[in-house]
């Protein structure tokens, strides 16, 4: 029996029970198999998922969470910074998830230095990274963008170097107090991605911390009117459509996997992969056309 945590929730009883987005809480096996078996049409092709968002938003935790779901056990990699005061990720690195001892999954992640008003990754650098000009191991310089003359500047990016999906990671806890400058930065990067026709998504993290009803039961996520309101506002502010915004709860304190958390992570990843795959096919069709 579902119990209300506080009086405010109790008042919303009828609204709370209407789930506005279809999601299969009972069985996520099909989505898991889809992710495990996904292979791009072209051999050797990889989908590059580029995560950006404020420091401490949960970007690294999201990569770890995807990895946990795929491995079937909690995966702890030392890339999560639990102080979240400063931008932890200072280098441009690609994270690959091992599929078996010999191979990796065909989707990879880039986790960038935080998007803050000062000291975060520069807009120019983000744009260079989207186009595949940034080489592995480049150390971000908050003062100036990567110059063309640098050894870390990739002059002739291949399809695998380019970003295929842009994902903005935003914590639900600070969404309402996000500064105009950060919103503006997110929007500008998104506009550049749109120009390049790169599909864009947003992950709303820390939903458990922001909404006590979700902490009690993750399945309440699509029943709470306040979650939908937050998503709508974010959608309008930065211009990402509602059906590209996914609330997720990352693994950060759990020691065992949780089916509902997995369901949200898989739902987000499935949509990301579909769009990335479409985008790759689009680029390939463009390069073939005379
Ligand atoms: N409550 C809660 N905490 C989270 C979640 N995701 C990440 N965190 C915590 O937020 C902090 C920063 O996360 P991290 O992944 O390092 O953020 P990054 O800077 O964007 O890479 C860590 O202490 C995580 O444990 C979440 O979904 N819920
Ligand atoms: Mg990080």
PDB file of C-alpha atoms and ligand atoms in Angstrom:
ATOM      1  CA  UNK A   1       0.000   0.000   0.000  1.00  0.00           C
ATOM      2  CA  UNK A   2       1.382   3.393  -1.016  1.00  0.00           C
ATOM      3  CA  UNK A   3       1.704   5.756   1.917  1.00  0.00           C
ATOM      4  CA  UNK A   4       1.954   9.520   1.790  1.00  0.00           C
ATOM      5  CA  UNK A   5       5.001  10.967   3.348  1.00  0.00           C
ATOM      6  CA  UNK A   6       3.544  14.370   4.186  1.00  0.00           C
ATOM      7  CA  UNK A   7       0.302  16.319   4.162  1.00  0.00           C
ATOM      8  CA  UNK A   8       1.244  18.213   1.006  1.00  0.00           C
ATOM      9  CA  UNK A   9       1.481  14.964  -0.903  1.00  0.00           C
ATOM     10  CA  UNK A  10      -1.770  13.716   0.599  1.00  0.00           C
ATOM     11  CA  UNK A  11      -3.619  16.762  -0.749  1.00  0.00           C
ATOM     12  CA  UNK A  12      -2.450  15.913  -4.258  1.00  0.00           C
ATOM     13  CA  UNK A  13      -3.672  12.369  -3.935  1.00  0.00           C
ATOM     14  CA  UNK A  14      -5.786  12.154  -7.111  1.00  0.00           C
ATOM     15  CA  UNK A  15      -3.288  14.002  -9.314  1.00  0.00           C
ATOM     16  CA  UNK A  16      -0.421  12.003  -7.901  1.00  0.00           C
ATOM     17  CA  UNK A  17      -1.894   8.747  -9.072  1.00  0.00           C
ATOM     18  CA  UNK A  18      -2.135   9.678 -12.748  1.00  0.00           C
ATOM     19  CA  UNK A  19       1.036   8.533 -14.424  1.00  0.00           C
ATOM     20  CA  UNK A  20       1.532  10.795 -17.423  1.00  0.00           C
ATOM     21  CA  UNK A  21       4.400   8.978 -19.157  1.00  0.00           C
ATOM     22  CA  UNK A  22       4.218   5.344 -20.230  1.00  0.00           C
ATOM     23  CA  UNK A  23       6.919   3.250 -18.663  1.00  0.00           C
ATOM     24  CA  UNK A  24       7.075  -0.456 -18.000  1.00  0.00           C
ATOM     25  CA  UNK A  25       7.913  -0.830 -14.301  1.00  0.00           C
ATOM     26  CA  UNK A  26       7.102  -4.515 -14.322  1.00  0.00           C
ATOM     27  CA  UNK A  27       9.668  -5.645 -16.840  1.00  0.00           C
ATOM     28  CA  UNK A  28      12.716  -3.776 -18.109  1.00  0.00           C
ATOM     29  CA  UNK A  29      14.351  -6.844 -19.631  1.00  0.00           C
ATOM     30  CA  UNK A  30      13.603  -5.785 -23.232  1.00  0.00           C
ATOM     31  CA  UNK A  31      15.354  -2.428 -22.717  1.00  0.00           C
ATOM     32  CA  UNK A  32      18.298  -4.118 -21.016  1.00  0.00           C
ATOM     33  CA  UNK A  33      18.658  -6.573 -23.881  1.00  0.00           C
ATOM     34  CA  UNK A  34      18.371  -3.757 -26.405  1.00  0.00           C
ATOM     35  CA  UNK A  35      21.261  -1.911 -24.742  1.00  0.00           C
ATOM     36  CA  UNK A  36      23.363  -5.032 -24.337  1.00  0.00           C
ATOM     37  CA  UNK A  37      22.849  -6.130 -27.938  1.00  0.00           C
ATOM     38  CA  UNK A  38      22.948  -2.789 -29.702  1.00  0.00           C
ATOM     39  CA  UNK A  39      25.388  -2.783 -32.622  1.00  0.00           C
ATOM     40  CA  UNK A  40      25.776   0.094 -35.042  1.00  0.00           C
ATOM     41  CA  UNK A  41      25.298  -0.698 -38.732  1.00  0.00           C
ATOM     42  CA  UNK A  42      28.909  -0.012 -39.572  1.00  0.00           C
ATOM     43  CA  UNK A  43      31.532  -2.213 -37.940  1.00  0.00           C
ATOM     44  CA  UNK A  44      33.818  -0.256 -35.624  1.00  0.00           C
ATOM     45  CA  UNK A  45      31.414   2.665 -35.395  1.00  0.00           C
ATOM     46  CA  UNK A  46      30.820   4.023 -31.916  1.00  0.00           C
ATOM     47  CA  UNK A  47      28.204   6.373 -30.538  1.00  0.00           C
ATOM     48  CA  UNK A  48      29.730   9.234 -28.620  1.00  0.00           C
ATOM     49  CA  UNK A  49      27.523  10.555 -25.819  1.00  0.00           C
ATOM     50  CA  UNK A  50      28.693  13.915 -24.541  1.00  0.00           C
ATOM     51  CA  UNK A  51      27.584  14.826 -21.024  1.00  0.00           C
ATOM     52  CA  UNK A  52      27.643  18.421 -19.912  1.00  0.00           C
ATOM     53  CA  UNK A  53      26.118  20.285 -16.994  1.00  0.00           C
ATOM     54  CA  UNK A  54      27.070  21.965 -13.715  1.00  0.00           C
ATOM     55  CA  UNK A  55      29.780  20.496 -11.463  1.00  0.00           C
ATOM     56  CA  UNK A  56      28.287  17.981  -9.064  1.00  0.00           C
ATOM     57  CA  UNK A  57      25.225  17.407 -11.267  1.00  0.00           C
ATOM     58  CA  UNK A  58      25.793  13.662 -11.400  1.00  0.00           C
ATOM     59  CA  UNK A  59      27.479  13.225 -14.805  1.00  0.00           C
ATOM     60  CA  UNK A  60      30.104  10.777 -13.579  1.00  0.00           C
ATOM     61  CA  UNK A  61      27.500   9.042 -11.413  1.00  0.00           C
ATOM     62  CA  UNK A  62      25.309   8.593 -14.477  1.00  0.00           C
ATOM     63  CA  UNK A  63      28.137   6.866 -16.384  1.00  0.00           C
ATOM     64  CA  UNK A  64      28.736   4.639 -13.363  1.00  0.00           C
ATOM     65  CA  UNK A  65      25.007   3.947 -13.123  1.00  0.00           C
ATOM     66  CA  UNK A  66      24.756   2.857 -16.769  1.00  0.00           C
ATOM     67  CA  UNK A  67      27.777   0.689 -16.168  1.00  0.00           C
ATOM     68  CA  UNK A  68      26.169  -0.826 -13.062  1.00  0.00           C
ATOM     69  CA  UNK A  69      22.964  -1.672 -14.921  1.00  0.00           C
ATOM     70  CA  UNK A  70      24.895  -3.318 -17.768  1.00  0.00           C
ATOM     71  CA  UNK A  71      27.184  -5.268 -15.465  1.00  0.00           C
ATOM     72  CA  UNK A  72      24.344  -6.354 -13.204  1.00  0.00           C
ATOM     73  CA  UNK A  73      26.114  -5.132 -10.096  1.00  0.00           C
ATOM     74  CA  UNK A  74      27.038  -1.824  -8.507  1.00  0.00           C
ATOM     75  CA  UNK A  75      30.034  -0.442 -10.299  1.00  0.00           C
ATOM     76  CA  UNK A  76      32.199   1.979  -8.367  1.00  0.00           C
ATOM     77  CA  UNK A  77      34.784   3.869 -10.304  1.00  0.00           C
ATOM     78  CA  UNK A  78      36.813   6.594  -8.709  1.00  0.00           C
ATOM     79  CA  UNK A  79      35.413   9.228 -11.025  1.00  0.00           C
ATOM     80  CA  UNK A  80      32.682  10.471  -8.717  1.00  0.00           C
ATOM     81  CA  UNK A  81      33.541  13.477  -6.631  1.00  0.00           C
ATOM     82  CA  UNK A  82      31.386  13.664  -3.553  1.00  0.00           C
ATOM     83  CA  UNK A  83      32.526  17.121  -2.529  1.00  0.00           C
ATOM     84  CA  UNK A  84      31.109  18.685  -5.716  1.00  0.00           C
ATOM     85  CA  UNK A  85      32.595  22.089  -4.817  1.00  0.00           C
ATOM     86  CA  UNK A  86      34.857  22.271  -7.789  1.00  0.00           C
ATOM     87  CA  UNK A  87      34.848  20.885 -11.261  1.00  0.00           C
ATOM     88  CA  UNK A  88      36.399  17.486 -10.820  1.00  0.00           C
ATOM     89  CA  UNK A  89      36.764  16.492 -14.446  1.00  0.00           C
ATOM     90  CA  UNK A  90      39.587  18.589 -15.809  1.00  0.00           C
ATOM     91  CA  UNK A  91      40.619  16.463 -18.745  1.00  0.00           C
ATOM     92  CA  UNK A  92      38.791  15.463 -21.861  1.00  0.00           C
ATOM     93  CA  UNK A  93      38.439  11.738 -21.434  1.00  0.00           C
ATOM     94  CA  UNK A  94      36.403   9.033 -23.063  1.00  0.00           C
ATOM     95  CA  UNK A  95      34.809   6.381 -20.879  1.00  0.00           C
ATOM     96  CA  UNK A  96      34.210   2.989 -22.372  1.00  0.00           C
ATOM     97  CA  UNK A  97      32.206   0.212 -20.795  1.00  0.00           C
ATOM     98  CA  UNK A  98      33.668  -3.296 -21.141  1.00  0.00           C
ATOM     99  CA  UNK A  99      31.241  -5.772 -22.696  1.00  0.00           C
ATOM    100  CA  UNK A 100      33.418  -8.828 -22.219  1.00  0.00           C
ATOM    101  CA  UNK A 101      37.151  -9.364 -21.666  1.00  0.00           C
ATOM    102  CA  UNK A 102      37.841  -8.605 -25.338  1.00  0.00           C
ATOM    103  CA  UNK A 103      35.467  -5.809 -26.272  1.00  0.00           C
ATOM    104  CA  UNK A 104      33.652  -2.651 -25.240  1.00  0.00           C
ATOM    105  CA  UNK A 105      30.070  -1.508 -25.766  1.00  0.00           C
ATOM    106  CA  UNK A 106      29.718   0.537 -28.956  1.00  0.00           C
ATOM    107  CA  UNK A 107      28.655   3.651 -27.031  1.00  0.00           C
ATOM    108  CA  UNK A 108      31.165   5.811 -25.203  1.00  0.00           C
ATOM    109  CA  UNK A 109      30.840   8.795 -22.887  1.00  0.00           C
ATOM    110  CA  UNK A 110      32.626  12.074 -22.500  1.00  0.00           C
ATOM    111  CA  UNK A 111      32.292  13.684 -19.109  1.00  0.00           C
ATOM    112  CA  UNK A 112      33.256  17.334 -19.220  1.00  0.00           C
ATOM    113  CA  UNK A 113      34.398  19.882 -16.731  1.00  0.00           C
ATOM    114  CA  UNK A 114      31.422  21.537 -15.056  1.00  0.00           C
ATOM    115  CA  UNK A 115      29.350  24.234 -16.692  1.00  0.00           C
ATOM    116  CA  UNK A 116      29.617  27.027 -14.182  1.00  0.00           C
ATOM    117  CA  UNK A 117      29.521  30.762 -14.691  1.00  0.00           C
ATOM    118  CA  UNK A 118      33.196  31.052 -13.876  1.00  0.00           C
ATOM    119  CA  UNK A 119      35.958  28.502 -14.264  1.00  0.00           C
ATOM    120  CA  UNK A 120      33.862  25.913 -16.074  1.00  0.00           C
ATOM    121  CA  UNK A 121      34.416  24.624 -19.570  1.00  0.00           C
ATOM    122  CA  UNK A 122      34.364  27.349 -22.184  1.00  0.00           C
ATOM    123  CA  UNK A 123      31.585  27.457 -24.703  1.00  0.00           C
ATOM    124  CA  UNK A 124      34.165  27.499 -27.496  1.00  0.00           C
ATOM    125  CA  UNK A 125      35.755  24.307 -26.156  1.00  0.00           C
ATOM    126  CA  UNK A 126      32.390  22.607 -25.941  1.00  0.00           C
ATOM    127  CA  UNK A 127      31.741  23.491 -29.554  1.00  0.00           C
ATOM    128  CA  UNK A 128      35.156  22.166 -30.615  1.00  0.00           C
ATOM    129  CA  UNK A 129      34.478  18.941 -28.736  1.00  0.00           C
ATOM    130  CA  UNK A 130      31.082  18.540 -30.444  1.00  0.00           C
ATOM    131  CA  UNK A 131      32.789  18.656 -33.831  1.00  0.00           C
ATOM    132  CA  UNK A 132      35.430  16.147 -32.756  1.00  0.00           C
ATOM    133  CA  UNK A 133      38.364  18.568 -32.701  1.00  0.00           C
ATOM    134  CA  UNK A 134      39.368  17.767 -29.111  1.00  0.00           C
ATOM    135  CA  UNK A 135      41.829  14.941 -28.601  1.00  0.00           C
ATOM    136  CA  UNK A 136      41.806  12.528 -25.712  1.00  0.00           C
ATOM    137  CA  UNK A 137      43.659  13.774 -22.623  1.00  0.00           C
ATOM    138  CA  UNK A 138      43.319  17.491 -23.366  1.00  0.00           C
ATOM    139  CA  UNK A 139      43.475  19.441 -20.116  1.00  0.00           C
ATOM    140  CA  UNK A 140      40.788  22.123 -20.102  1.00  0.00           C
ATOM    141  CA  UNK A 141      42.005  25.634 -19.666  1.00  0.00           C
ATOM    142  CA  UNK A 142      39.278  27.853 -18.226  1.00  0.00           C
ATOM    143  CA  UNK A 143      41.137  30.944 -19.469  1.00  0.00           C
ATOM    144  CA  UNK A 144      41.308  30.221 -23.183  1.00  0.00           C
ATOM    145  CA  UNK A 145      39.938  27.723 -25.694  1.00  0.00           C
ATOM    146  CA  UNK A 146      41.997  24.996 -27.357  1.00  0.00           C
ATOM    147  CA  UNK A 147      44.031  26.668 -30.122  1.00  0.00           C
ATOM    148  CA  UNK A 148      44.283  25.058 -33.545  1.00  0.00           C
ATOM    149  CA  UNK A 149      48.035  24.939 -33.193  1.00  0.00           C
ATOM    150  CA  UNK A 150      47.947  22.700 -30.091  1.00  0.00           C
ATOM    151  CA  UNK A 151      48.840  19.013 -30.346  1.00  0.00           C
ATOM    152  CA  UNK A 152      45.472  18.188 -28.751  1.00  0.00           C
ATOM    153  CA  UNK A 153      43.627  19.836 -31.619  1.00  0.00           C
ATOM    154  CA  UNK A 154      42.337  17.220 -34.027  1.00  0.00           C
ATOM    155  CA  UNK A 155      42.370  18.875 -37.428  1.00  0.00           C
ATOM    156  CA  UNK A 156      40.589  16.097 -39.318  1.00  0.00           C
ATOM    157  CA  UNK A 157      38.014  14.495 -37.026  1.00  0.00           C
ATOM    158  CA  UNK A 158      36.562  11.170 -38.150  1.00  0.00           C
ATOM    159  CA  UNK A 159      32.959  10.119 -37.579  1.00  0.00           C
ATOM    160  CA  UNK A 160      33.960   8.310 -34.361  1.00  0.00           C
ATOM    161  CA  UNK A 161      35.582  11.470 -32.936  1.00  0.00           C
ATOM    162  CA  UNK A 162      32.456  13.565 -33.383  1.00  0.00           C
ATOM    163  CA  UNK A 163      29.737  13.836 -30.779  1.00  0.00           C
ATOM    164  CA  UNK A 164      26.538  12.026 -31.723  1.00  0.00           C
ATOM    165  CA  UNK A 165      24.366  12.816 -28.723  1.00  0.00           C
ATOM    166  CA  UNK A 166      24.527  15.814 -26.427  1.00  0.00           C
ATOM    167  CA  UNK A 167      23.191  15.209 -22.928  1.00  0.00           C
ATOM    168  CA  UNK A 168      22.709  18.020 -20.469  1.00  0.00           C
ATOM    169  CA  UNK A 169      22.784  16.748 -16.876  1.00  0.00           C
ATOM    170  CA  UNK A 170      20.917  18.910 -14.390  1.00  0.00           C
ATOM    171  CA  UNK A 171      20.137  18.179 -10.735  1.00  0.00           C
ATOM    172  CA  UNK A 172      16.472  18.543  -9.792  1.00  0.00           C
ATOM    173  CA  UNK A 173      17.672  19.957  -6.459  1.00  0.00           C
ATOM    174  CA  UNK A 174      19.041  23.145  -7.996  1.00  0.00           C
ATOM    175  CA  UNK A 175      16.998  23.444 -11.152  1.00  0.00           C
ATOM    176  CA  UNK A 176      14.857  26.273  -9.821  1.00  0.00           C
ATOM    177  CA  UNK A 177      17.872  28.295  -8.675  1.00  0.00           C
ATOM    178  CA  UNK A 178      20.059  27.758 -11.696  1.00  0.00           C
ATOM    179  CA  UNK A 179      21.607  31.067 -12.688  1.00  0.00           C
ATOM    180  CA  UNK A 180      20.567  32.789 -15.902  1.00  0.00           C
ATOM    181  CA  UNK A 181      24.168  32.588 -17.068  1.00  0.00           C
ATOM    182  CA  UNK A 182      24.231  28.791 -16.789  1.00  0.00           C
ATOM    183  CA  UNK A 183      20.866  28.546 -18.575  1.00  0.00           C
ATOM    184  CA  UNK A 184      22.240  30.815 -21.281  1.00  0.00           C
ATOM    185  CA  UNK A 185      25.381  28.674 -21.609  1.00  0.00           C
ATOM    186  CA  UNK A 186      23.343  25.487 -21.895  1.00  0.00           C
ATOM    187  CA  UNK A 187      21.144  27.103 -24.516  1.00  0.00           C
ATOM    188  CA  UNK A 188      24.082  28.311 -26.582  1.00  0.00           C
ATOM    189  CA  UNK A 189      25.724  24.881 -26.631  1.00  0.00           C
ATOM    190  CA  UNK A 190      22.383  23.379 -27.540  1.00  0.00           C
ATOM    191  CA  UNK A 191      21.995  25.825 -30.406  1.00  0.00           C
ATOM    192  CA  UNK A 192      25.405  24.860 -31.749  1.00  0.00           C
ATOM    193  CA  UNK A 193      24.453  21.180 -31.459  1.00  0.00           C
ATOM    194  CA  UNK A 194      21.199  21.924 -33.291  1.00  0.00           C
ATOM    195  CA  UNK A 195      23.166  23.615 -36.059  1.00  0.00           C
ATOM    196  CA  UNK A 196      25.204  20.428 -36.386  1.00  0.00           C
ATOM    197  CA  UNK A 197      21.929  18.437 -36.186  1.00  0.00           C
ATOM    198  CA  UNK A 198      23.196  16.568 -33.093  1.00  0.00           C
ATOM    199  CA  UNK A 199      20.277  15.144 -31.070  1.00  0.00           C
ATOM    200  CA  UNK A 200      19.977  16.495 -27.558  1.00  0.00           C
ATOM    201  CA  UNK A 201      18.708  15.127 -24.292  1.00  0.00           C
ATOM    202  CA  UNK A 202      18.546  16.218 -20.680  1.00  0.00           C
ATOM    203  CA  UNK A 203      18.868  14.075 -17.556  1.00  0.00           C
ATOM    204  CA  UNK A 204      17.201  15.375 -14.448  1.00  0.00           C
ATOM    205  CA  UNK A 205      19.264  13.835 -11.641  1.00  0.00           C
ATOM    206  CA  UNK A 206      18.935  13.768  -7.830  1.00  0.00           C
ATOM    207  CA  UNK A 207      15.152  13.412  -8.077  1.00  0.00           C
ATOM    208  CA  UNK A 208      15.265  11.407  -4.843  1.00  0.00           C
ATOM    209  CA  UNK A 209      16.815  14.334  -3.004  1.00  0.00           C
ATOM    210  CA  UNK A 210      14.472  16.919  -4.509  1.00  0.00           C
ATOM    211  CA  UNK A 211      11.217  15.006  -4.013  1.00  0.00           C
ATOM    212  CA  UNK A 212      10.547  13.048  -0.803  1.00  0.00           C
ATOM    213  CA  UNK A 213       7.809  11.105  -2.614  1.00  0.00           C
ATOM    214  CA  UNK A 214      10.442   9.729  -5.004  1.00  0.00           C
ATOM    215  CA  UNK A 215      12.789   8.856  -2.187  1.00  0.00           C
ATOM    216  CA  UNK A 216       9.973   6.719  -0.806  1.00  0.00           C
ATOM    217  CA  UNK A 217       9.154   5.161  -4.157  1.00  0.00           C
ATOM    218  CA  UNK A 218      10.934   5.832  -7.475  1.00  0.00           C
ATOM    219  CA  UNK A 219       7.764   4.863  -9.360  1.00  0.00           C
ATOM    220  CA  UNK A 220       6.168   8.116  -8.212  1.00  0.00           C
ATOM    221  CA  UNK A 221       8.387  10.043 -10.615  1.00  0.00           C
ATOM    222  CA  UNK A 222       5.809  10.319 -13.403  1.00  0.00           C
ATOM    223  CA  UNK A 223       2.920  10.846 -11.003  1.00  0.00           C
ATOM    224  CA  UNK A 224       4.170  13.987  -9.301  1.00  0.00           C
ATOM    225  CA  UNK A 225       2.869  17.183 -10.898  1.00  0.00           C
ATOM    226  CA  UNK A 226       5.880  19.087  -9.525  1.00  0.00           C
ATOM    227  CA  UNK A 227       8.312  16.890 -11.482  1.00  0.00           C
ATOM    228  CA  UNK A 228       6.388  17.529 -14.684  1.00  0.00           C
ATOM    229  CA  UNK A 229       6.316  21.269 -13.928  1.00  0.00           C
ATOM    230  CA  UNK A 230      10.080  21.313 -13.403  1.00  0.00           C
ATOM    231  CA  UNK A 231      10.636  19.444 -16.651  1.00  0.00           C
ATOM    232  CA  UNK A 232       8.317  21.790 -18.538  1.00  0.00           C
ATOM    233  CA  UNK A 233      10.056  24.873 -17.193  1.00  0.00           C
ATOM    234  CA  UNK A 234      13.467  23.478 -18.046  1.00  0.00           C
ATOM    235  CA  UNK A 235      12.216  22.535 -21.505  1.00  0.00           C
ATOM    236  CA  UNK A 236      11.069  26.104 -22.149  1.00  0.00           C
ATOM    237  CA  UNK A 237      14.205  27.706 -20.642  1.00  0.00           C
ATOM    238  CA  UNK A 238      16.774  25.765 -22.647  1.00  0.00           C
ATOM    239  CA  UNK A 239      14.679  24.586 -25.599  1.00  0.00           C
ATOM    240  CA  UNK A 240      14.889  20.806 -25.148  1.00  0.00           C
ATOM    241  CA  UNK A 241      11.537  19.117 -25.903  1.00  0.00           C
ATOM    242  CA  UNK A 242       9.758  17.340 -23.073  1.00  0.00           C
ATOM    243  CA  UNK A 243      10.149  13.914 -24.704  1.00  0.00           C
ATOM    244  CA  UNK A 244      13.927  14.339 -24.607  1.00  0.00           C
ATOM    245  CA  UNK A 245      14.024  15.014 -20.860  1.00  0.00           C
ATOM    246  CA  UNK A 246      14.490  12.027 -18.570  1.00  0.00           C
ATOM    247  CA  UNK A 247      14.439  12.016 -14.787  1.00  0.00           C
ATOM    248  CA  UNK A 248      16.899   9.508 -13.311  1.00  0.00           C
ATOM    249  CA  UNK A 249      18.108   8.471  -9.915  1.00  0.00           C
ATOM    250  CA  UNK A 250      21.778   7.566 -10.042  1.00  0.00           C
ATOM    251  CA  UNK A 251      23.443   4.925  -7.945  1.00  0.00           C
ATOM    252  CA  UNK A 252      25.347   6.709  -5.213  1.00  0.00           C
ATOM    253  CA  UNK A 253      24.440   5.182  -1.853  1.00  0.00           C
ATOM    254  CA  UNK A 254      23.011   1.806  -2.825  1.00  0.00           C
ATOM    255  CA  UNK A 255      24.928  -1.428  -2.499  1.00  0.00           C
ATOM    256  CA  UNK A 256      22.457  -3.476  -4.526  1.00  0.00           C
ATOM    257  CA  UNK A 257      20.783  -2.751  -7.858  1.00  0.00           C
ATOM    258  CA  UNK A 258      17.217  -1.478  -7.801  1.00  0.00           C
ATOM    259  CA  UNK A 259      14.804  -2.462 -10.560  1.00  0.00           C
ATOM    260  CA  UNK A 260      12.947   0.867 -10.691  1.00  0.00           C
ATOM    261  CA  UNK A 261      16.168   2.888 -10.812  1.00  0.00           C
ATOM    262  CA  UNK A 262      17.366   0.588 -13.598  1.00  0.00           C
ATOM    263  CA  UNK A 263      14.097   1.109 -15.474  1.00  0.00           C
ATOM    264  CA  UNK A 264      14.595   4.898 -15.553  1.00  0.00           C
ATOM    265  CA  UNK A 265      18.266   4.631 -16.544  1.00  0.00           C
ATOM    266  CA  UNK A 266      17.469   2.108 -19.292  1.00  0.00           C
ATOM    267  CA  UNK A 267      14.572   4.169 -20.592  1.00  0.00           C
ATOM    268  CA  UNK A 268      16.879   7.191 -20.943  1.00  0.00           C
ATOM    269  CA  UNK A 269      19.699   5.180 -22.523  1.00  0.00           C
ATOM    270  CA  UNK A 270      17.417   3.425 -25.020  1.00  0.00           C
ATOM    271  CA  UNK A 271      16.167   6.772 -26.310  1.00  0.00           C
ATOM    272  CA  UNK A 272      19.691   8.191 -26.426  1.00  0.00           C
ATOM    273  CA  UNK A 273      20.925   5.228 -28.464  1.00  0.00           C
ATOM    274  CA  UNK A 274      17.988   5.359 -30.893  1.00  0.00           C
ATOM    275  CA  UNK A 275      18.584   9.044 -31.605  1.00  0.00           C
ATOM    276  CA  UNK A 276      22.356   8.658 -31.853  1.00  0.00           C
ATOM    277  CA  UNK A 277      21.926   5.776 -34.262  1.00  0.00           C
ATOM    278  CA  UNK A 278      19.554   7.846 -36.408  1.00  0.00           C
ATOM    279  CA  UNK A 279      22.063  10.685 -36.412  1.00  0.00           C
ATOM    280  CA  UNK A 280      24.925   8.444 -37.552  1.00  0.00           C
ATOM    281  CA  UNK A 281      22.767   7.108 -40.374  1.00  0.00           C
ATOM    282  CA  UNK A 282      21.943  10.685 -41.303  1.00  0.00           C
ATOM    283  CA  UNK A 283      25.642  11.705 -41.456  1.00  0.00           C
ATOM    284  CA  UNK A 284      26.465   8.621 -43.508  1.00  0.00           C
ATOM    285  CA  UNK A 285      23.655   9.316 -45.959  1.00  0.00           C
ATOM    286  CA  UNK A 286      24.921  12.903 -46.325  1.00  0.00           C
ATOM    287  CA  UNK A 287      28.477  11.797 -47.034  1.00  0.00           C
ATOM    288  CA  UNK A 288      27.252   9.319 -49.677  1.00  0.00           C
ATOM    289  CA  UNK A 289      25.007  11.766 -51.489  1.00  0.00           C
ATOM    290  CA  UNK A 290      26.725  13.439 -54.480  1.00  0.00           C
TER     291      UNK A 290
HETATM  292  N1  LIG B   1      20.773  12.041  -4.120  1.00  0.00           N
HETATM  293  C1  LIG B   1      21.448  11.881  -5.252  1.00  0.00           C
HETATM  294  N2  LIG B   1      22.762  12.169  -5.283  1.00  0.00           N
HETATM  295  C2  LIG B   1      23.415  11.997  -6.456  1.00  0.00           C
HETATM  296  C3  LIG B   1      22.777  11.527  -7.634  1.00  0.00           C
HETATM  297  N3  LIG B   1      23.678  11.518  -8.634  1.00  0.00           N
HETATM  298  C4  LIG B   1      24.851  11.925  -8.094  1.00  0.00           C
HETATM  299  N4  LIG B   1      24.707  12.229  -6.778  1.00  0.00           N
HETATM  300  C5  LIG B   1      25.747  12.717  -5.868  1.00  0.00           C
HETATM  301  O1  LIG B   1      26.183  13.996  -6.356  1.00  0.00           O
HETATM  302  C6  LIG B   1      27.580  14.164  -6.156  1.00  0.00           C
HETATM  303  C7  LIG B   1      28.268  14.613  -7.416  1.00  0.00           C
HETATM  304  O2  LIG B   1      28.140  13.628  -8.417  1.00  0.00           O
HETATM  305  P1  LIG B   1      29.145  13.488  -9.652  1.00  0.00           P
HETATM  306  O3  LIG B   1      28.678  12.309 -10.439  1.00  0.00           O
HETATM  307  O4  LIG B   1      30.563  13.489  -9.200  1.00  0.00           O
HETATM  308  O5  LIG B   1      28.848  14.844 -10.451  1.00  0.00           O
HETATM  309  P2  LIG B   1      29.608  15.472 -11.710  1.00  0.00           P
HETATM  310  O6  LIG B   1      30.471  16.580 -11.215  1.00  0.00           O
HETATM  311  O7  LIG B   1      28.513  16.015 -12.590  1.00  0.00           O
HETATM  312  O8  LIG B   1      30.366  14.370 -12.388  1.00  0.00           O
HETATM  313  C8  LIG B   1      28.104  12.821  -5.623  1.00  0.00           C
HETATM  314  O9  LIG B   1      28.290  12.949  -4.244  1.00  0.00           O
HETATM  315  C9  LIG B   1      27.003  11.828  -5.892  1.00  0.00           C
HETATM  316  O10 LIG B   1      26.938  10.855  -4.915  1.00  0.00           O
HETATM  317  C10 LIG B   1      21.361  11.209  -7.561  1.00  0.00           C
HETATM  318  O11 LIG B   1      20.692  10.820  -8.552  1.00  0.00           O
HETATM  319  N5  LIG B   1      20.763  11.406  -6.339  1.00  0.00           N
HETATM  320 MG1  LIG B   2      32.404  14.238 -12.830  1.00  0.00          MG
END
